[in-house]
mmCIF file of C-alpha atoms in Angstrom:
data_model
loop_
_atom_site.group_PDB
_atom_site.id
_atom_site.type_symbol
_atom_site.label_atom_id
_atom_site.label_comp_id
_atom_site.label_asym_id
_atom_site.label_seq_id
_atom_site.Cartn_x
_atom_site.Cartn_y
_atom_site.Cartn_z
ATOM 1 C CA VAL A 915 162.237 -118.305 57.341
ATOM 2 C CA GLU A 916 158.888 -117.400 58.912
ATOM 3 C CA ILE A 917 156.702 -120.362 59.437
ATOM 4 C CA THR A 918 152.788 -119.421 60.051
ATOM 5 C CA VAL A 919 151.275 -121.655 61.955
ATOM 6 C CA THR A 920 147.190 -120.974 61.790
ATOM 7 C CA VAL A 921 144.521 -122.840 64.450
ATOM 8 C CA SER A 922 141.136 -122.672 63.318
ATOM 9 C CA ALA A 923 137.921 -122.924 65.694
ATOM 10 C CA ASP A 924 136.516 -126.167 66.227
ATOM 11 C CA PRO A 925 133.285 -126.038 63.965
ATOM 12 C CA GLY A 926 131.405 -127.791 66.885
ATOM 13 C CA ALA A 927 128.607 -130.422 66.431
ATOM 14 C CA PRO A 928 125.695 -129.872 63.267
ATOM 15 C CA ASN A 929 122.266 -129.460 63.822
ATOM 16 C CA VAL A 930 120.051 -132.736 63.803
ATOM 17 C CA THR A 931 117.062 -134.045 64.729
ATOM 18 C CA ASP A 932 116.017 -137.650 65.996
ATOM 19 C CA ILE A 933 113.380 -139.222 63.700
ATOM 20 C CA ALA A 934 111.066 -142.429 64.016
ATOM 21 C CA TYR A 935 109.005 -144.393 61.622
ATOM 22 C CA CYS A 936 106.612 -146.936 61.331
ATOM 23 C CA LYS A 937 107.924 -150.284 60.606
ATOM 24 C CA ASP A 938 107.943 -150.862 56.755
ATOM 25 C CA ALA A 939 107.530 -147.191 55.782
ATOM 26 C CA SER A 940 109.570 -145.541 53.012
ATOM 27 C CA ALA A 941 112.884 -143.653 54.461
ATOM 28 C CA LEU A 942 114.705 -140.623 53.520
ATOM 29 C CA PRO A 943 118.318 -140.256 53.843
ATOM 30 C CA LEU A 944 119.256 -138.649 57.409
ATOM 31 C CA ALA A 945 119.655 -135.027 57.542
ATOM 32 C CA ALA A 946 121.900 -132.885 59.446
ATOM 33 C CA THR A 947 122.631 -128.829 59.395
ATOM 34 C CA ALA A 948 126.238 -127.484 58.696
ATOM 35 C CA SER A 949 127.549 -124.299 59.855
ATOM 36 C CA THR A 950 128.149 -121.962 56.659
ATOM 37 C CA GLY A 951 131.491 -123.353 54.779
ATOM 38 C CA ASN A 952 131.224 -126.391 56.282
ATOM 39 C CA THR A 953 130.468 -129.643 55.458
ATOM 40 C CA LEU A 954 128.979 -132.948 56.746
ATOM 41 C CA VAL A 955 131.017 -135.896 57.510
ATOM 42 C CA TRP A 956 128.345 -139.010 57.813
ATOM 43 C CA TYR A 957 129.557 -141.998 60.513
ATOM 44 C CA GLY A 958 127.526 -145.374 60.391
ATOM 45 C CA THR A 959 126.313 -146.768 63.809
ATOM 46 C CA ASP A 960 129.720 -147.657 64.853
ATOM 47 C CA GLY A 961 130.402 -144.002 65.122
ATOM 48 C CA THR A 962 134.018 -144.966 63.214
ATOM 49 C CA THR A 963 132.577 -145.978 59.933
ATOM 50 C CA VAL A 964 132.885 -143.193 57.380
ATOM 51 C CA LEU A 965 130.257 -143.344 54.447
ATOM 52 C CA SER A 966 129.968 -141.647 51.380
ATOM 53 C CA GLY A 967 127.013 -139.768 52.556
ATOM 54 C CA ALA A 968 123.968 -139.151 54.649
ATOM 55 C CA PRO A 969 122.483 -142.941 55.224
ATOM 56 C CA THR A 970 118.947 -144.165 54.550
ATOM 57 C CA PRO A 971 117.940 -145.963 57.765
ATOM 58 C CA SER A 972 116.480 -149.330 57.355
ATOM 59 C CA THR A 973 113.042 -149.699 58.178
ATOM 60 C CA VAL A 974 112.393 -153.974 58.351
ATOM 61 C CA THR A 975 113.481 -154.239 62.011
ATOM 62 C CA VAL A 976 111.560 -152.448 65.203
ATOM 63 C CA GLY A 977 114.132 -151.141 67.596
ATOM 64 C CA THR A 978 116.211 -148.218 67.972
ATOM 65 C CA THR A 979 119.985 -147.324 65.676
ATOM 66 C CA THR A 980 122.084 -144.245 66.161
ATOM 67 C CA TYR A 981 124.179 -142.967 63.589
ATOM 68 C CA TYR A 982 126.160 -140.124 63.648
ATOM 69 C CA VAL A 983 127.525 -136.958 61.947
ATOM 70 C CA ALA A 984 129.966 -134.558 62.407
ATOM 71 C CA GLN A 985 130.906 -131.217 60.318
ATOM 72 C CA GLN A 986 134.150 -130.056 58.528
ATOM 73 C CA THR A 987 135.379 -127.169 57.588
ATOM 74 C CA ALA A 988 137.304 -126.302 54.454
ATOM 75 C CA GLY A 989 140.618 -126.486 56.593
ATOM 76 C CA GLY A 990 139.917 -130.136 57.402
ATOM 77 C CA CYS A 991 139.358 -129.170 61.002
ATOM 78 C CA GLU A 992 136.641 -131.855 62.138
ATOM 79 C CA GLY A 993 134.173 -131.018 64.978
ATOM 80 C CA ALA A 994 132.377 -133.720 67.394
ATOM 81 C CA LYS A 995 129.814 -135.973 66.344
ATOM 82 C CA ALA A 996 126.149 -135.394 66.568
ATOM 83 C CA SER A 997 124.022 -138.632 67.181
ATOM 84 C CA ILE A 998 120.706 -139.056 65.650
ATOM 85 C CA THR A 999 119.050 -141.472 67.001
ATOM 86 C CA VAL A 1000 116.270 -143.312 64.466
ATOM 87 C CA THR A 1001 113.466 -144.910 66.258
ATOM 88 C CA ILE A 1002 111.053 -148.077 64.038
ATOM 89 C CA ASP A 1003 107.927 -148.018 65.663
ATOM 90 C CA PRO A 1004 105.814 -151.420 65.636
ATOM 91 C CA LEU A 1005 102.633 -151.523 63.643
ATOM 92 C CA PRO A 1006 99.583 -152.578 65.413
ATOM 93 C CA LEU A 1007 97.197 -155.514 64.780
ATOM 94 C CA ALA A 1008 94.210 -155.497 62.479
ATOM 95 C CA PRO A 1009 91.172 -153.992 64.763
ATOM 96 C CA SER A 1010 88.766 -156.424 65.882
ATOM 97 C CA ALA A 1011 85.511 -156.859 63.697
ATOM 98 C CA THR A 1012 82.428 -158.675 61.962
ATOM 99 C CA THR A 1013 84.050 -160.185 58.738
ATOM 100 C CA SER A 1014 80.536 -160.749 57.561
ATOM 101 C CA VAL A 1015 77.128 -158.939 57.104
ATOM 102 C CA SER A 1016 74.570 -160.183 55.549
ATOM 103 C CA TYR A 1017 71.188 -157.614 55.209
ATOM 104 C CA CYS A 1018 67.870 -158.118 52.594
ATOM 105 C CA LYS A 1019 67.209 -156.332 49.733
ATOM 106 C CA ASN A 1020 65.961 -152.723 50.238
ATOM 107 C CA GLU A 1021 66.529 -153.047 54.390
ATOM 108 C CA VAL A 1022 67.827 -150.549 56.608
ATOM 109 C CA ALA A 1023 71.716 -150.813 57.641
ATOM 110 C CA THR A 1024 73.390 -149.599 60.334
ATOM 111 C CA ALA A 1025 77.198 -148.307 60.127
ATOM 112 C CA LEU A 1026 79.455 -150.742 60.021
ATOM 113 C CA SER A 1027 81.480 -151.282 63.118
ATOM 114 C CA ALA A 1028 84.978 -152.523 64.613
ATOM 115 C CA THR A 1029 86.681 -152.260 67.309
ATOM 116 C CA ALA A 1030 89.727 -150.575 68.356
ATOM 117 C CA SER A 1031 92.571 -151.678 71.189
ATOM 118 C CA SER A 1032 93.672 -148.936 73.589
ATOM 119 C CA GLY A 1033 95.445 -146.356 72.638
ATOM 120 C CA HIS A 1034 94.449 -146.659 69.125
ATOM 121 C CA ALA A 1035 91.554 -145.149 66.140
ATOM 122 C CA LEU A 1036 90.051 -146.338 63.758
ATOM 123 C CA VAL A 1037 90.888 -145.841 59.945
ATOM 124 C CA TRP A 1038 88.070 -146.557 57.457
ATOM 125 C CA TYR A 1039 88.317 -147.054 53.477
ATOM 126 C CA GLY A 1040 85.888 -147.584 50.900
ATOM 127 C CA THR A 1041 85.529 -150.291 48.810
ATOM 128 C CA ASP A 1042 88.854 -149.628 47.139
ATOM 129 C CA GLY A 1043 90.384 -150.053 49.773
ATOM 130 C CA THR A 1044 92.806 -147.021 49.674
ATOM 131 C CA THR A 1045 90.057 -143.783 49.744
ATOM 132 C CA VAL A 1046 89.998 -143.185 53.573
ATOM 133 C CA LEU A 1047 86.579 -142.439 55.128
ATOM 134 C CA SER A 1048 85.408 -139.907 57.678
ATOM 135 C CA GLY A 1049 83.939 -142.394 59.889
ATOM 136 C CA ALA A 1050 82.427 -145.708 59.609
ATOM 137 C CA PRO A 1051 80.175 -146.207 56.363
ATOM 138 C CA THR A 1052 76.397 -147.201 55.940
ATOM 139 C CA PRO A 1053 76.729 -149.826 53.106
ATOM 140 C CA LEU A 1054 73.597 -149.084 51.059
ATOM 141 C CA THR A 1055 71.408 -152.356 49.981
ATOM 142 C CA SER A 1056 69.367 -150.739 47.056
ATOM 143 C CA ASN A 1057 71.668 -153.506 44.932
ATOM 144 C CA VAL A 1058 71.780 -157.145 45.382
ATOM 145 C CA GLY A 1059 75.486 -158.516 45.682
ATOM 146 C CA THR A 1060 78.448 -158.707 47.681
ATOM 147 C CA THR A 1061 81.207 -155.602 48.855
ATOM 148 C CA THR A 1062 83.971 -155.156 51.045
ATOM 149 C CA TYR A 1063 84.885 -152.751 52.974
ATOM 150 C CA TYR A 1064 88.288 -152.200 55.118
ATOM 151 C CA VAL A 1065 89.229 -151.198 58.391
ATOM 152 C CA ALA A 1066 92.345 -150.683 59.901
ATOM 153 C CA GLN A 1067 94.097 -148.979 63.427
ATOM 154 C CA GLU A 1068 96.320 -146.459 64.277
ATOM 155 C CA ASN A 1069 98.338 -145.864 67.285
ATOM 156 C CA THR A 1070 97.348 -142.682 68.447
ATOM 157 C CA THR A 1071 101.128 -141.636 69.963
ATOM 158 C CA THR A 1072 103.263 -142.833 67.006
ATOM 159 C CA ASP A 1073 100.255 -142.372 64.404
ATOM 160 C CA CYS A 1074 101.512 -145.970 63.172
ATOM 161 C CA GLU A 1075 98.474 -148.096 61.217
ATOM 162 C CA GLY A 1076 98.534 -151.635 61.136
ATOM 163 C CA PRO A 1077 97.143 -153.782 58.060
ATOM 164 C CA LYS A 1078 93.638 -153.569 57.538
ATOM 165 C CA ALA A 1079 90.793 -155.712 58.392
ATOM 166 C CA THR A 1080 87.979 -156.534 55.640
ATOM 167 C CA ILE A 1081 83.984 -156.581 56.109
ATOM 168 C CA THR A 1082 81.981 -158.201 54.226
ATOM 169 C CA VAL A 1083 78.366 -156.958 53.389
ATOM 170 C CA THR A 1084 76.454 -159.502 51.219
ATOM 171 C CA VAL A 1085 72.467 -157.889 49.978
ATOM 172 C CA LEU A 1086 70.367 -160.744 49.310
ATOM 173 C CA THR A 1087 67.315 -161.130 47.512
ATOM 174 C CA LEU A 1088 63.988 -160.949 47.983
ATOM 175 C CA PRO A 1089 61.625 -163.466 47.270
ATOM 176 C CA SER A 1090 58.417 -162.642 45.214
ATOM 177 C CA ALA A 1091 55.228 -161.620 46.573
ATOM 178 C CA PRO A 1092 52.816 -164.515 47.534
ATOM 179 C CA THR A 1093 49.855 -166.095 44.981
ATOM 180 C CA VAL A 1094 46.510 -164.734 46.184
ATOM 181 C CA ALA A 1095 43.673 -166.192 44.424
ATOM 182 C CA ASN A 1096 41.278 -163.495 45.178
ATOM 183 C CA THR A 1097 42.748 -160.192 46.516
ATOM 184 C CA ASN A 1098 38.517 -158.787 47.087
ATOM 185 C CA ILE A 1099 36.636 -160.836 49.194
ATOM 186 C CA ASP A 1100 32.976 -160.066 50.188
ATOM 187 C CA TYR A 1101 30.603 -161.376 53.406
ATOM 188 C CA CYS A 1102 27.571 -160.746 54.641
ATOM 189 C CA GLU A 1103 27.015 -159.280 58.216
ATOM 190 C CA GLY A 1104 26.763 -162.097 60.417
ATOM 191 C CA ALA A 1105 27.688 -164.417 58.147
ATOM 192 C CA PRO A 1106 30.144 -167.271 59.089
ATOM 193 C CA ALA A 1107 33.999 -166.464 57.439
ATOM 194 C CA SER A 1108 36.918 -168.641 56.383
ATOM 195 C CA ALA A 1109 40.220 -167.935 57.307
ATOM 196 C CA LEU A 1110 42.521 -166.322 54.502
ATOM 197 C CA SER A 1111 44.377 -168.216 52.078
ATOM 198 C CA ALA A 1112 47.768 -167.081 50.252
ATOM 199 C CA THR A 1113 50.316 -169.929 48.222
ATOM 200 C CA VAL A 1114 53.280 -169.465 48.478
ATOM 201 C CA THR A 1115 55.302 -168.904 45.233
ATOM 202 C CA SER A 1116 58.734 -170.403 45.208
ATOM 203 C CA GLY A 1117 61.732 -171.344 47.385
ATOM 204 C CA SER A 1118 62.017 -174.663 49.477
ATOM 205 C CA GLY A 1119 61.132 -173.444 53.096
ATOM 206 C CA ASN A 1120 59.639 -170.393 52.397
ATOM 207 C CA THR A 1121 56.888 -169.456 54.975
ATOM 208 C CA LEU A 1122 54.149 -166.693 55.227
ATOM 209 C CA VAL A 1123 53.779 -163.774 57.151
ATOM 210 C CA TRP A 1124 50.578 -162.227 57.540
ATOM 211 C CA TYR A 1125 50.297 -158.092 58.594
ATOM 212 C CA ASP A 1126 46.905 -156.206 59.961
ATOM 213 C CA SER A 1127 45.309 -153.711 58.617
ATOM 214 C CA ASP A 1128 48.409 -151.284 59.821
ATOM 215 C CA ALA A 1129 50.401 -153.452 57.116
ATOM 216 C CA SER A 1130 53.120 -153.517 60.152
ATOM 217 C CA THR A 1131 51.609 -155.151 62.669
ATOM 218 C CA VAL A 1132 52.385 -159.288 62.811
ATOM 219 C CA LEU A 1133 49.525 -161.355 62.780
ATOM 220 C CA THR A 1134 51.503 -164.703 64.995
ATOM 221 C CA GLY A 1135 48.232 -166.641 64.916
ATOM 222 C CA GLY A 1136 48.655 -167.275 61.154
ATOM 223 C CA ALA A 1137 46.236 -166.319 58.230
ATOM 224 C CA PRO A 1138 43.474 -164.475 60.198
ATOM 225 C CA THR A 1139 39.994 -165.194 59.889
ATOM 226 C CA PRO A 1140 38.180 -161.994 59.246
ATOM 227 C CA GLN A 1141 35.269 -160.583 61.492
ATOM 228 C CA THR A 1142 31.539 -160.261 60.132
ATOM 229 C CA THR A 1143 29.919 -159.121 63.358
ATOM 230 C CA THR A 1144 30.959 -155.241 61.899
ATOM 231 C CA THR A 1145 30.265 -153.614 58.476
ATOM 232 C CA GLY A 1146 32.324 -152.069 56.737
ATOM 233 C CA THR A 1147 35.799 -152.791 54.905
ATOM 234 C CA LYS A 1148 39.161 -153.672 55.941
ATOM 235 C CA LYS A 1149 42.480 -154.461 54.775
ATOM 236 C CA TYR A 1150 44.904 -157.541 55.437
ATOM 237 C CA TYR A 1151 48.706 -157.964 54.195
ATOM 238 C CA VAL A 1152 50.285 -160.828 53.727
ATOM 239 C CA SER A 1153 53.835 -161.372 52.205
ATOM 240 C CA GLN A 1154 56.438 -164.124 51.973
ATOM 241 C CA LYS A 1155 59.782 -164.690 54.055
ATOM 242 C CA ASN A 1156 62.620 -166.971 53.085
ATOM 243 C CA ALA A 1157 65.170 -168.914 54.490
ATOM 244 C CA SER A 1158 67.652 -166.135 55.102
ATOM 245 C CA ASP A 1159 64.545 -164.117 56.589
ATOM 246 C CA CYS A 1160 64.272 -161.831 53.858
ATOM 247 C CA VAL A 1161 60.557 -160.671 53.022
ATOM 248 C CA SER A 1162 58.697 -160.289 49.967
ATOM 249 C CA PRO A 1163 56.677 -157.117 48.948
ATOM 250 C CA GLN A 1164 52.960 -157.518 50.603
ATOM 251 C CA VAL A 1165 49.857 -158.223 48.753
ATOM 252 C CA GLU A 1166 47.037 -156.352 49.901
ATOM 253 C CA ILE A 1167 43.460 -158.548 50.422
ATOM 254 C CA THR A 1168 40.100 -156.423 51.199
ATOM 255 C CA VAL A 1169 37.498 -158.001 53.387
ATOM 256 C CA THR A 1170 34.167 -155.918 53.041
ATOM 257 C CA VAL A 1171 31.588 -156.801 55.244
ATOM 258 C CA SER A 1172 27.909 -155.586 53.446
ATOM 259 C CA ALA A 1173 24.613 -155.025 55.989
ATOM 260 C CA ASP A 1174 21.745 -157.319 56.242
ATOM 261 C CA PRO A 1175 19.337 -156.006 53.892
ATOM 262 C CA GLY A 1176 16.466 -157.584 55.540
ATOM 263 C CA ALA A 1177 12.982 -159.074 54.710
ATOM 264 C CA PRO A 1178 11.221 -157.357 52.051
ATOM 265 C CA ASN A 1179 8.318 -156.280 52.829
ATOM 266 C CA VAL A 1180 5.231 -158.209 51.822
ATOM 267 C CA THR A 1181 0.981 -158.659 52.181
#
């Protein structure tokens, strides 16, 4: 009687690659590559329990877990197990940022700012909290209201991104221009002059702001008194500022000093 004994080659371990996930990320089933004609045999973290297929790692807990996989020939020979290390990396905290910024309407704004931890980079988002921006946004101040921006930080080693910090940008209403009874004032050369005057139009606590003829130099002494020693025309400007330090549009006041005509000719 002939008895044939066949000894098959050990298929060896399958090809595997360790993998890392950020905490709470969506994970995929583990993967391994078997040789042609062989099938994979998956084991749990104890290396003994045979699983029905490739396991999907849990990403709920930070740490390292090892799974095992072998390959089996058509004849039932199973090779050595390969280990797959799954690392769950922690998420960084939200970056440090000033959570509330205010601007007056049409004020020149600067780019928002936040501070990332060492080894981290900032990731800026638009007002929808989803669109990734190329850098820190500069808020628009053309419309009164409140807008929220978002920023997170990403670990530059693990690429894990943490929760977003919110930055609320509020654009405040400007007060209306003050009331000026007379925007054209005439003096004769050398005549005594009075301080210019304007009236705050609305808002408790509003104050007047006076400007020199360049419309930008603030006159700290209050309402100016025109000089009448020299003939000509000079312009002054006045606005009002509210409790939020928002300044209204300016009102222009023109002061004209006319030359003394002298005495008439008489006989």
